[in-house]
GROMACS .gro file of C-alpha atoms in nm:
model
  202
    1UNK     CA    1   0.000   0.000   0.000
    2UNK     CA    2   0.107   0.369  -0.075
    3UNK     CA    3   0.055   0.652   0.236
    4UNK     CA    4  -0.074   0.977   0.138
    5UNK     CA    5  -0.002   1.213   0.379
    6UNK     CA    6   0.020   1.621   0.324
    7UNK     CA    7   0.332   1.600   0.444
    8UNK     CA    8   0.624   1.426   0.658
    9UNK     CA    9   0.498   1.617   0.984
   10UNK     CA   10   0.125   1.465   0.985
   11UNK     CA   11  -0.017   1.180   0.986
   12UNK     CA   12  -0.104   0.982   0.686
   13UNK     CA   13  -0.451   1.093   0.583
   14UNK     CA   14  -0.544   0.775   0.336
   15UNK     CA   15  -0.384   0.448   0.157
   16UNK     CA   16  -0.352   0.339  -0.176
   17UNK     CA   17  -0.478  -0.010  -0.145
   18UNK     CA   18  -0.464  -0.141  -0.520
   19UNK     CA   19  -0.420   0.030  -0.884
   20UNK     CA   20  -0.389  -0.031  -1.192
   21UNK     CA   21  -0.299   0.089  -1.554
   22UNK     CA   22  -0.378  -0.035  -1.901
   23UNK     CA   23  -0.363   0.095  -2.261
   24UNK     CA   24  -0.706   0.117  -2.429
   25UNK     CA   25  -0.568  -0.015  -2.754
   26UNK     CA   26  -0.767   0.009  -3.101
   27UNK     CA   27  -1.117   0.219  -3.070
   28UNK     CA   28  -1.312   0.368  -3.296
   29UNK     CA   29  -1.127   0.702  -3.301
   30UNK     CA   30  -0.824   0.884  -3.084
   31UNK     CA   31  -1.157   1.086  -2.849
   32UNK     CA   32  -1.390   0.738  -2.838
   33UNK     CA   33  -1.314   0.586  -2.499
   34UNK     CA   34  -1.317   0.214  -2.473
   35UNK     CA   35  -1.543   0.074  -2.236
   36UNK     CA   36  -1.423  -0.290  -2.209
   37UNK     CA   37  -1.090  -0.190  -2.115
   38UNK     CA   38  -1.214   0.073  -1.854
   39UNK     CA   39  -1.371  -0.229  -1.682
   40UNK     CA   40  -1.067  -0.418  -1.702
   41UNK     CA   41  -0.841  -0.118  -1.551
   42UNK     CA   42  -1.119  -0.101  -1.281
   43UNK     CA   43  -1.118  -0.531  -1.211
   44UNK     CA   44  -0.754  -0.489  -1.169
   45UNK     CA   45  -0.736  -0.251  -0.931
   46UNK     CA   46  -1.025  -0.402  -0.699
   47UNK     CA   47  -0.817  -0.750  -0.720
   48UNK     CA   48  -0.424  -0.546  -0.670
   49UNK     CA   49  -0.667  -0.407  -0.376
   50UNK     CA   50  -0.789  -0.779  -0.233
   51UNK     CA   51  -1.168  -0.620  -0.235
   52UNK     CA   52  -1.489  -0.735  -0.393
   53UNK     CA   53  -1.670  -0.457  -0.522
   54UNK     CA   54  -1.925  -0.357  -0.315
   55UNK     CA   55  -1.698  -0.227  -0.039
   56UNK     CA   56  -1.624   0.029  -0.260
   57UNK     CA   57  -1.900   0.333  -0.177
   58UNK     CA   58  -1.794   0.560  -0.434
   59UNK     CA   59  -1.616   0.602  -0.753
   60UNK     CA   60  -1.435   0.954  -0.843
   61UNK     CA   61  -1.505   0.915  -1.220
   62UNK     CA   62  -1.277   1.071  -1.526
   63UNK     CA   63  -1.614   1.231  -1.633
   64UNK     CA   64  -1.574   1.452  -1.930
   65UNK     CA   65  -1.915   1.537  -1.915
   66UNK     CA   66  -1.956   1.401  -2.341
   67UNK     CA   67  -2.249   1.288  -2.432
   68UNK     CA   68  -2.019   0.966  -2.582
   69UNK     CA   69  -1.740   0.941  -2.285
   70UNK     CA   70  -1.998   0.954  -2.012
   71UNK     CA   71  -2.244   0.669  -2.084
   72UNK     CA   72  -1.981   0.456  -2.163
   73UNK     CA   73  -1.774   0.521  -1.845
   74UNK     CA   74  -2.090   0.448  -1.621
   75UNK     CA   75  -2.168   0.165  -1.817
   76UNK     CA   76  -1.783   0.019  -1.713
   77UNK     CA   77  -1.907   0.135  -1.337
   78UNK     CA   78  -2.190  -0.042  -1.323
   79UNK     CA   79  -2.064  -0.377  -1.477
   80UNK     CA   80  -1.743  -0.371  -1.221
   81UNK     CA   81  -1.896  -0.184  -0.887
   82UNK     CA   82  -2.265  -0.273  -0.950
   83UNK     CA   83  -2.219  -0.617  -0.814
   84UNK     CA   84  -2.331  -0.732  -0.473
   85UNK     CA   85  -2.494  -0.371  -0.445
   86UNK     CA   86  -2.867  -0.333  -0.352
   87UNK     CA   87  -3.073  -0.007  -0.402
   88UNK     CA   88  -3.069   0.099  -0.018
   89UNK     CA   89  -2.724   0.098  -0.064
   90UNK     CA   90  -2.611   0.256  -0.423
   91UNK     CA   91  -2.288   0.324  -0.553
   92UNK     CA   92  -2.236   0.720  -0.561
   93UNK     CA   93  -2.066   0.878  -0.812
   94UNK     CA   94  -1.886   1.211  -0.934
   95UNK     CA   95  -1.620   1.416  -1.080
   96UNK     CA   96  -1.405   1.740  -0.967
   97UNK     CA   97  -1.428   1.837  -1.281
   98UNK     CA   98  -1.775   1.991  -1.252
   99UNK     CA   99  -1.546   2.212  -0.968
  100UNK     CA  100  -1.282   2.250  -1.141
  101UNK     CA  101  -1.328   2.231  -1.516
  102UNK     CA  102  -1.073   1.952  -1.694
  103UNK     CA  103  -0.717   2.050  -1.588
  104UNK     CA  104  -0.577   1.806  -1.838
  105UNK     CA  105  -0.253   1.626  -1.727
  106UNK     CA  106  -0.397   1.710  -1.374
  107UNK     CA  107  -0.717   1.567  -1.344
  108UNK     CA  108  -0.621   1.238  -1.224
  109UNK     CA  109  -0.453   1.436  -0.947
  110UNK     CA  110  -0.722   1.664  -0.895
  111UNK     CA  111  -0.972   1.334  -0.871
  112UNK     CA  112  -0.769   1.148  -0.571
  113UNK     CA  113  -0.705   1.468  -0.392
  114UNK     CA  114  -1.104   1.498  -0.365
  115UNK     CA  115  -1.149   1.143  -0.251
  116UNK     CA  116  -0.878   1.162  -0.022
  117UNK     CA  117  -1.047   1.443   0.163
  118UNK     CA  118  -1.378   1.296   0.151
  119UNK     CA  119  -1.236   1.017   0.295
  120UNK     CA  120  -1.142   1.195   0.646
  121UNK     CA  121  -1.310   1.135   0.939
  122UNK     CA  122  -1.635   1.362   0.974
  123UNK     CA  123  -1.643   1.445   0.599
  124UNK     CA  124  -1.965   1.288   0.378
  125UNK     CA  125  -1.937   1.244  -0.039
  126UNK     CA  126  -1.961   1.569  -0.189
  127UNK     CA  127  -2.216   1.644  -0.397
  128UNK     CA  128  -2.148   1.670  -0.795
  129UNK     CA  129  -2.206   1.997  -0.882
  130UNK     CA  130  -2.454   2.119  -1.169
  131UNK     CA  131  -2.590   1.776  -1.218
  132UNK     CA  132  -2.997   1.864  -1.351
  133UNK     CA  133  -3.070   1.635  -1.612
  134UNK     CA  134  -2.938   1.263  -1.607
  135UNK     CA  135  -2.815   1.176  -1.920
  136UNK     CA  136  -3.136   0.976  -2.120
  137UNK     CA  137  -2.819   0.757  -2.325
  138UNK     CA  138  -2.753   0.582  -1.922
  139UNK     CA  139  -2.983   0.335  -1.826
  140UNK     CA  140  -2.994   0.400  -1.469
  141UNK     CA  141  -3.210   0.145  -1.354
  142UNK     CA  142  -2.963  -0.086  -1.445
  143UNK     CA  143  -2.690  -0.048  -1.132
  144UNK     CA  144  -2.772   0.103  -0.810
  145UNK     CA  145  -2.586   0.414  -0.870
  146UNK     CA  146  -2.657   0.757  -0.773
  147UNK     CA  147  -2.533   1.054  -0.841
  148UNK     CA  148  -2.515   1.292  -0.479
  149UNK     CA  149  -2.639   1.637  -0.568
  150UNK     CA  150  -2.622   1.675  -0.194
  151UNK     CA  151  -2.369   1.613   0.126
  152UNK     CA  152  -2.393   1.261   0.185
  153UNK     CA  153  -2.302   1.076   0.475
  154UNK     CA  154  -2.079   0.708   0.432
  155UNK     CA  155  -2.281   0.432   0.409
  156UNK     CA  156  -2.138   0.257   0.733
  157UNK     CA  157  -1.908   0.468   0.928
  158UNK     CA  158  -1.828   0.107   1.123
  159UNK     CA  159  -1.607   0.006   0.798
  160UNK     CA  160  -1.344   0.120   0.637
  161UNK     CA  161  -1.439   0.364   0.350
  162UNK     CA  162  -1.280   0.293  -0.013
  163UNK     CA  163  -1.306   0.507  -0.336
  164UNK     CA  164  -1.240   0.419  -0.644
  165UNK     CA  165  -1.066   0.710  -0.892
  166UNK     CA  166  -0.992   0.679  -1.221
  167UNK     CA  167  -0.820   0.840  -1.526
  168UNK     CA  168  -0.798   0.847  -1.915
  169UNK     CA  169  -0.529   1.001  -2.115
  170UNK     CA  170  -0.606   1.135  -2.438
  171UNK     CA  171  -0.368   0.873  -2.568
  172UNK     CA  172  -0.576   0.612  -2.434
  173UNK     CA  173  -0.410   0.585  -2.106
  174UNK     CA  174  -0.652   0.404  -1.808
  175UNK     CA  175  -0.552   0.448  -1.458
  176UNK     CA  176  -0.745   0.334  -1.144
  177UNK     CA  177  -0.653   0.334  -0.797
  178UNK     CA  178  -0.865   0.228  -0.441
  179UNK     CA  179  -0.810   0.484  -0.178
  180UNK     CA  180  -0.934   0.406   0.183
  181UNK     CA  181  -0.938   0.548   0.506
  182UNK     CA  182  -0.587   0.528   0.651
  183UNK     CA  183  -0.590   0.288   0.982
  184UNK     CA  184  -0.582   0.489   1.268
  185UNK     CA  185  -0.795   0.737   1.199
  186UNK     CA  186  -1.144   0.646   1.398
  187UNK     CA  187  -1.436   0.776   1.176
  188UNK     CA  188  -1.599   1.105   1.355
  189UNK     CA  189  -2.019   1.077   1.356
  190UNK     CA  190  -2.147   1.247   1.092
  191UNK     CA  191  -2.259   1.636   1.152
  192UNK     CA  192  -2.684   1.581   1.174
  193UNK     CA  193  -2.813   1.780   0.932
  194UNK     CA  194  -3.094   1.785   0.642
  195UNK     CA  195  -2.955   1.684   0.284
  196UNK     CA  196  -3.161   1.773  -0.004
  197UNK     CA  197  -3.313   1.478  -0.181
  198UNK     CA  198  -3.162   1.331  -0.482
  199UNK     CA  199  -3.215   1.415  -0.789
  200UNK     CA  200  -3.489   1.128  -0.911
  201UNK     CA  201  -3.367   0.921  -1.206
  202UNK     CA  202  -3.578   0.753  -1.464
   0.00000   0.00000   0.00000
């Protein structure tokens, strides 16, 4: 496992438990991502991590926010992290972009400094900013997943929480890594408070 810590004077604030990276290979053009090799980055990384994939509670996705790169990066979600997953417990997910914008080389980065942070004791999944409309091309009945549009708390604040994050380079680069909860750190309760509701899916 890999610490991350903010540096050499405090403790370490999470663990890289497993990752993974692959080369996409031969797709229909050099912008089309390639959604059985997304899955495959993401299946590696869950078994470099020794976990099955419902003790992951959310995924920090590459999310471009294309009306091609999306769908086919939730349908690689759902097929790896929608197993073993009922609907009172969905997988959530999002993407510092929608904070951020895409800072290119960066956004992998960007991604696991987010989950990292969510991870800490007393912190909930952010919400995704500017999410209104769900895209119609995702069949979201499929998986339990949910976009938060809300604060939301961890699903069990007994366990250890794991994120998934992943990447794409534009020259078909895949990158996933698990982050959890570094040991040590004793989950805080989570601040009472009302969240919105979600936003309803079809």
């Amino acid at each position: 496992r890999i610490a991350v810590a903010h540096s050499v004077r405090e403790p370490v604030w999470a663990n890289i438990h497993g990752s993974a990276v692959y080369q996409d290979g031969r797709s229909a053009g050099i912008t089309a991502p390639n959604g059985p090799a997304q899955e495959a980055v993401m299946r590696e990384a869950l078994a470099n991590a020794g976990l099955e994939p419902h003790a992951v509670s959310y995924v920090e996705a590459h999310g471009t926010g294309t009306p091609l790169g999306d769908p086919i990066e939730v349908r690689a979600i759902g097929a790896v992290y929608g197993a073993g997953r009922s609907e009172e417990s969905p997988l959530r997910i999002g993407s510092v972009k929608t904070n951020l914008g895409h800072t290119e080389a960066a956004a992998g980065l960007a991604g696991l400094i987010k989950a990292v942070l969510m991870l800490r004791p007393g912190h909930g999944i952010a919400p995704h900013l500017h999410f209104k409309q769900p895209s119609p091309q995702i069949d979201w009945r499929q998986w339990p997943i949910e976009v938060p549009v809300g604060l939301v708390p961890w699903p069990d604040e007994s366990r250890t929480r794991y994120a998934g994050v992943s990447s794409f380079g534009f020259s078909g680069t895949n990158a996933h890594v698990i982050v959890g909860l570094a040991e040590g750190s004793e989950p805080s309760s989570f601040v009472e408070q009302e969240l919105p509701a979600p936003l309803q899916q079809p």
